[in-house]
Coordinates of C-alpha atoms in Angstrom, one line a residue:
X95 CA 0.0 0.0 0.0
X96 CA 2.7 2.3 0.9
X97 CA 4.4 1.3 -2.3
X98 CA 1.1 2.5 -4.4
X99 CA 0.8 6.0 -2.5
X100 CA 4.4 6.3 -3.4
X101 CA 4.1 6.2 -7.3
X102 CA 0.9 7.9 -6.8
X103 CA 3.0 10.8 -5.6
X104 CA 5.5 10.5 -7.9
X105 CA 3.4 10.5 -11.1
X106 CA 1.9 13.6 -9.5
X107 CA 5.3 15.5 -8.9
X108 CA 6.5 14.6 -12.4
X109 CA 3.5 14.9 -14.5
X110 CA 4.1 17.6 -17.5
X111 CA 0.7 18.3 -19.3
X112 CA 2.9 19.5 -22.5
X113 CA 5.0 15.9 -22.8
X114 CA 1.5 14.0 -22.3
X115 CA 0.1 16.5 -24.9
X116 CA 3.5 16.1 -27.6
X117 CA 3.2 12.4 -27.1
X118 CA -0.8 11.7 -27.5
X119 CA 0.1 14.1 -30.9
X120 CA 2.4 11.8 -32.1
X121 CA 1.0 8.8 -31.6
X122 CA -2.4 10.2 -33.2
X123 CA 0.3 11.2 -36.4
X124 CA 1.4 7.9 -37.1
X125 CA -1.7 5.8 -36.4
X126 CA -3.2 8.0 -39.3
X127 CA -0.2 7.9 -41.5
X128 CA -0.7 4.1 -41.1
X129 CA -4.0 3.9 -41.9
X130 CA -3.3 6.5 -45.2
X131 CA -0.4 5.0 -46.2
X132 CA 0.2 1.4 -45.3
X133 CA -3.9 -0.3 -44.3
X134 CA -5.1 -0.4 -47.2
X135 CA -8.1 -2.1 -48.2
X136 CA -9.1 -3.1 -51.9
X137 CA -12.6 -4.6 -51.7
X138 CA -15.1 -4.0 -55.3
X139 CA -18.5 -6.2 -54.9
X140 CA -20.5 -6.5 -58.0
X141 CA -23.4 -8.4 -59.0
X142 CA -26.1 -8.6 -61.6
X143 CA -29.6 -7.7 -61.1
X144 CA -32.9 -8.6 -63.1
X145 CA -32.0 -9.0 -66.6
X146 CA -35.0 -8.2 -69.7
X147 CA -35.3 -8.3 -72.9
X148 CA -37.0 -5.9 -75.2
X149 CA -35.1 -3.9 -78.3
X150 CA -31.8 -5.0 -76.5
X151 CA -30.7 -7.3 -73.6
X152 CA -30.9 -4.8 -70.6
X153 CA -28.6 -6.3 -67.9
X154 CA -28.2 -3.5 -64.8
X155 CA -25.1 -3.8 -63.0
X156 CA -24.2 -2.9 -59.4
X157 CA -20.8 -2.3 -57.9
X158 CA -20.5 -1.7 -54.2
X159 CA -16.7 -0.1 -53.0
X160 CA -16.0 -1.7 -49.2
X161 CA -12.3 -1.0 -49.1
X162 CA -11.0 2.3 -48.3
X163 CA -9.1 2.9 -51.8
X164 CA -11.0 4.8 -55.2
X165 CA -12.1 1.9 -57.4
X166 CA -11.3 2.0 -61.5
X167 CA -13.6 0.0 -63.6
X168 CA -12.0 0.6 -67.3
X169 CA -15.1 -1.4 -69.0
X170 CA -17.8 -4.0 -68.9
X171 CA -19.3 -5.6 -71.5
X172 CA -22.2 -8.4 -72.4
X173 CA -21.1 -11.6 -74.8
X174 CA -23.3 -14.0 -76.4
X175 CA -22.3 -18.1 -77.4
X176 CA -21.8 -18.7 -81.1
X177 CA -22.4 -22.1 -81.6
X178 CA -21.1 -23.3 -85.6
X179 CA -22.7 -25.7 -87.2
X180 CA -19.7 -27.5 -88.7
X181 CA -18.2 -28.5 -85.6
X182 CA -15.6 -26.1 -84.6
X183 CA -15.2 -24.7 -81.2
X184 CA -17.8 -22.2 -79.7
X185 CA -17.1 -19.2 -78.9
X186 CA -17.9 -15.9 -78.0
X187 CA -19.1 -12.3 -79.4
X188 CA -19.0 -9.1 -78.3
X189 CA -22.9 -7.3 -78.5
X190 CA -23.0 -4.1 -76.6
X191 CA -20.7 -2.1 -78.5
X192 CA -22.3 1.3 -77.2
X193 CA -21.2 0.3 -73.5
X194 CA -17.8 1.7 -74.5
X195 CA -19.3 5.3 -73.8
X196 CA -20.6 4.3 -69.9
X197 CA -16.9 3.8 -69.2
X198 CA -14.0 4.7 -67.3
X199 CA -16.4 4.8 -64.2
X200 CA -14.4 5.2 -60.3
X201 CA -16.0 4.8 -57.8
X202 CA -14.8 6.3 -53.8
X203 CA -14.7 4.0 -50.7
X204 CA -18.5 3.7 -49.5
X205 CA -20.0 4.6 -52.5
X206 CA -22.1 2.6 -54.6
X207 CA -23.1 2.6 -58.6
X208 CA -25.2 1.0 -60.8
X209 CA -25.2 0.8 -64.3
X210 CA -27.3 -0.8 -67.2
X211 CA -25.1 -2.7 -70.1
X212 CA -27.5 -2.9 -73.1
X213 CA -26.3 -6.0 -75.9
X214 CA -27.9 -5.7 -79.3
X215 CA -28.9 -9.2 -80.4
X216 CA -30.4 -8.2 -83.6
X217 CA -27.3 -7.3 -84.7
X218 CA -25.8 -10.8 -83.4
X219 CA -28.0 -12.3 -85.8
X220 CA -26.4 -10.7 -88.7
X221 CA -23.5 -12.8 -88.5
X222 CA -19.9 -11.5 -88.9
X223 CA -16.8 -12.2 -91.3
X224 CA -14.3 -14.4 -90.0
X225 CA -10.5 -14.5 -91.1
X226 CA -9.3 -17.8 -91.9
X227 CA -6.4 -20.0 -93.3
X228 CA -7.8 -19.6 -96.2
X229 CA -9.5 -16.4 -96.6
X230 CA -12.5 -14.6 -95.3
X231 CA -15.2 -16.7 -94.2
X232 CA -19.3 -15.2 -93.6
X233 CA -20.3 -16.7 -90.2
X234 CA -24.1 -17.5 -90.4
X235 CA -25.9 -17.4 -87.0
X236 CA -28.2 -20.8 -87.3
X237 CA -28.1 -22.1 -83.4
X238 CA -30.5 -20.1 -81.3
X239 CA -30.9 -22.7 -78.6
X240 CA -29.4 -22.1 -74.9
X241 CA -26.7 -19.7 -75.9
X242 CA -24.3 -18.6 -73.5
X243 CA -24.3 -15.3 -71.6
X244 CA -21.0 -13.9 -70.5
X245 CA -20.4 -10.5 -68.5
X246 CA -16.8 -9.1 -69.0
X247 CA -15.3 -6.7 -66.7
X248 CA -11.6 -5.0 -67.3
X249 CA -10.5 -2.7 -63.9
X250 CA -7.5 -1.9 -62.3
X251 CA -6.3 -4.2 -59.6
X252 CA -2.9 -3.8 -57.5
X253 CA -1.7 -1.7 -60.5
X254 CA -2.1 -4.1 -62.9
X255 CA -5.2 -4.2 -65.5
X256 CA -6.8 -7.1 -64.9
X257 CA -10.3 -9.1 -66.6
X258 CA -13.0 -11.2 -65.4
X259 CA -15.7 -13.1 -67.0
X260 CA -19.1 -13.9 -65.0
X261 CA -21.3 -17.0 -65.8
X262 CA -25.0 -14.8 -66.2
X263 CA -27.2 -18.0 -67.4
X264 CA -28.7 -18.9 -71.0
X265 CA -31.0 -17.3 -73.5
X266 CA -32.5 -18.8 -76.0
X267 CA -34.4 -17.5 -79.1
X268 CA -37.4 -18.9 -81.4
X269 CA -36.5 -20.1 -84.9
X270 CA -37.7 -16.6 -86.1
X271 CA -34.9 -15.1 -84.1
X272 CA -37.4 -13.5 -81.3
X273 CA -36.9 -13.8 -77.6
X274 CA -37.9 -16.7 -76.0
X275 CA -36.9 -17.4 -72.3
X276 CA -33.6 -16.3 -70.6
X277 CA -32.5 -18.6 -67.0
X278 CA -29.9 -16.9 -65.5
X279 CA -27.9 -17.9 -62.7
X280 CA -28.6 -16.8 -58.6
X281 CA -28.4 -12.6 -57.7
X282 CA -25.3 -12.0 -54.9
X283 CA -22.8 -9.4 -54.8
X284 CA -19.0 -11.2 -55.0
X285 CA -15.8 -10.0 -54.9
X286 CA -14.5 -8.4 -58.4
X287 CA -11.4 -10.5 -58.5
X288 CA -8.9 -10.9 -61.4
X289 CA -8.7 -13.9 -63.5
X290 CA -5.1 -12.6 -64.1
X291 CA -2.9 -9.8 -64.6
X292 CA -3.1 -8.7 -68.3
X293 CA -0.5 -7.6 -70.1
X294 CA -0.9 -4.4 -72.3
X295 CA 1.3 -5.0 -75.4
X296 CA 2.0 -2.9 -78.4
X297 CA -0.3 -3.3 -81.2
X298 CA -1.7 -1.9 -84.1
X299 CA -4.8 -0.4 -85.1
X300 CA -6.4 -0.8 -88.6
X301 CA -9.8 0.7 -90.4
X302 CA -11.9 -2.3 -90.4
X303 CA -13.9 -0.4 -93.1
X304 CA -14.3 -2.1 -96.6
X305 CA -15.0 -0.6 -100.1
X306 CA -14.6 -1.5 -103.8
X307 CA -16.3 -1.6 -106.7
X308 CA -17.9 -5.5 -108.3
X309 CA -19.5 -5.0 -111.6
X310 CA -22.2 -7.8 -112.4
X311 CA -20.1 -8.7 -115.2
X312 CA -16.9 -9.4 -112.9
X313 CA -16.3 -12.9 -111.8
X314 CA -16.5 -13.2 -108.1
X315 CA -13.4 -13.9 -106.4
X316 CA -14.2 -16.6 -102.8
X317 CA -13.2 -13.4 -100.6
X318 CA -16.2 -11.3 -102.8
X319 CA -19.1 -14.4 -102.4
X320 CA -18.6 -14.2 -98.7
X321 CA -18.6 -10.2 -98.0
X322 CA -21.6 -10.3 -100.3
X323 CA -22.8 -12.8 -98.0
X324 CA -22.5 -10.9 -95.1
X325 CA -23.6 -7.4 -96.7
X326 CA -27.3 -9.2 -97.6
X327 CA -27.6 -9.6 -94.2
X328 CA -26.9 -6.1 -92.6
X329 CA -28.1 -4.1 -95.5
X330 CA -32.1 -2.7 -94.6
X331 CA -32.7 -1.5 -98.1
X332 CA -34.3 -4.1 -99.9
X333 CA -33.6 -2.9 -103.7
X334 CA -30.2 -3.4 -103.1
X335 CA -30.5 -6.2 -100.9
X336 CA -32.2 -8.0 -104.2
X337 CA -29.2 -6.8 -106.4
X338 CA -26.8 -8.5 -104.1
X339 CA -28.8 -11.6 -104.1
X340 CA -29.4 -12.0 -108.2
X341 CA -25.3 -10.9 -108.5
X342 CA -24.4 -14.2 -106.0
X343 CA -26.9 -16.4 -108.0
X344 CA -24.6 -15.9 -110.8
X345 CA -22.0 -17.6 -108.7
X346 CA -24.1 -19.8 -106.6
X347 CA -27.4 -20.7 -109.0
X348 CA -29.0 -22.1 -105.8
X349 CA -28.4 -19.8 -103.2
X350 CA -30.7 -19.2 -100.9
X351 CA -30.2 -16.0 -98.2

């Protein structure tokens, strides 16, 4: 007891209210240069919500920042399952083109956003040119059963850009190439987490724009039959849509767009 009432007294006699002061400062300065500085906290949550279809594929998006860092999502995007019907692999194509414009979005620690991606399917249906081995190649789009819905989402992670595809369920359209039904997979917010780093490489970048001049009297070279192939498809005016089908029945008697 005496022991106690002697460091009693002594704390009192030495006591300096400007040390006490200097050192609660200090400590206060490096636990919040530590918490700046070295806790930090990268945490993105995302998650799809109701998906419909009407003119486009509406799919609303919504990403949730829980980490105490500013969030960079560089873009996200909808892709649909292109399954051939001569056997080769499936895979995948790009149909919300215009979602380029929603993006760079960043979003602060706390906040919240949510954004709709729109996917053109008509436009899907057109088909596309492929490059091959052995020239160009019109891809008709002839399976409309169960296709595959993929969400893509490139952001920056750890400074690195990093990508991540998302399972959102299957669509599937009648033989008219109207919607049908869509089952898409369960609604929960998960962690946006890279499937790995990508690397950014040097590249080029070309006009993907193509022009020339047939005359019906021309013989069609293989490259020609299949742009013509492709342009029926995606042209609206009919008049020329006809002329482009009676110059490829000169090549192929029996096709049939």
């Amino acid at each position: 007891m005496k022991l106690i009432r002697k460091l009693i007294r002594y704390i009192r006699s030495n006591f300096n209210l400007n040390i006490v002061l200097s050192v609660l400062a200090l400590l206060i300065a490096l636990i919040t240069m530590y918490f700046q500085f070295f806790n930090t906290k990268h945490e993105l949550l995302y998650a799809f919500l109701f998906p419909s279809v009407n003119e486009n594929l509406a799919i609303p998006m919504i990403y949730k920042n829980t980490g105490n860092q500013n969030e960079m999502i560089l873009e996200s995007n909808i892709e649909l399952q292109i399954i051939p019907d001569d056997g080769t692999e499936n895979y995948f194509k790009r149909i919300g083109d215009e979602n380029k414009k929603l993006f760079p979005v960043i979003i602060g620690p706390g906040e919240y956003k949510v954004i709709t991606l729109l996917g053109d399917y008509k436009e899907y249906f057109k088909g596309m040119l492929e490059q091959t081995p052995s020239g160009i190649k019109y891809r008709q789009i002839v399976n409309l059963d169960t296709l595959s819905l993929v969400l893509t989402t490139k952001f920056i992670a750890n400074n690195e850009i990093s990508e991540v595809r998302r399972n959102i369920g299957k669509i599937t359209f009648r033989k008219d190439k109207t919607f049908d039904r869509i089952d898409f997979q369960p609604i929960k917010l998960i962690k946006l987490e890279s499937d790995g780093d990508m690397e950014m490489t040097g590249g080029s970048v070309i006009n993907a724009n193509r022009s020339g001049h047939i005359n019906s009297s021309d013989s069609l070279t293989s490259d020609q039959v299949e742009q013509i192939k492709f342009m029926i498809h995606i042209v609206d005016d009919t008049v020329m849509k006809k002329e482009l089908i009676k110059l490829l029945k000169k090549k192929i008697p029996n096709y049939n767009p």
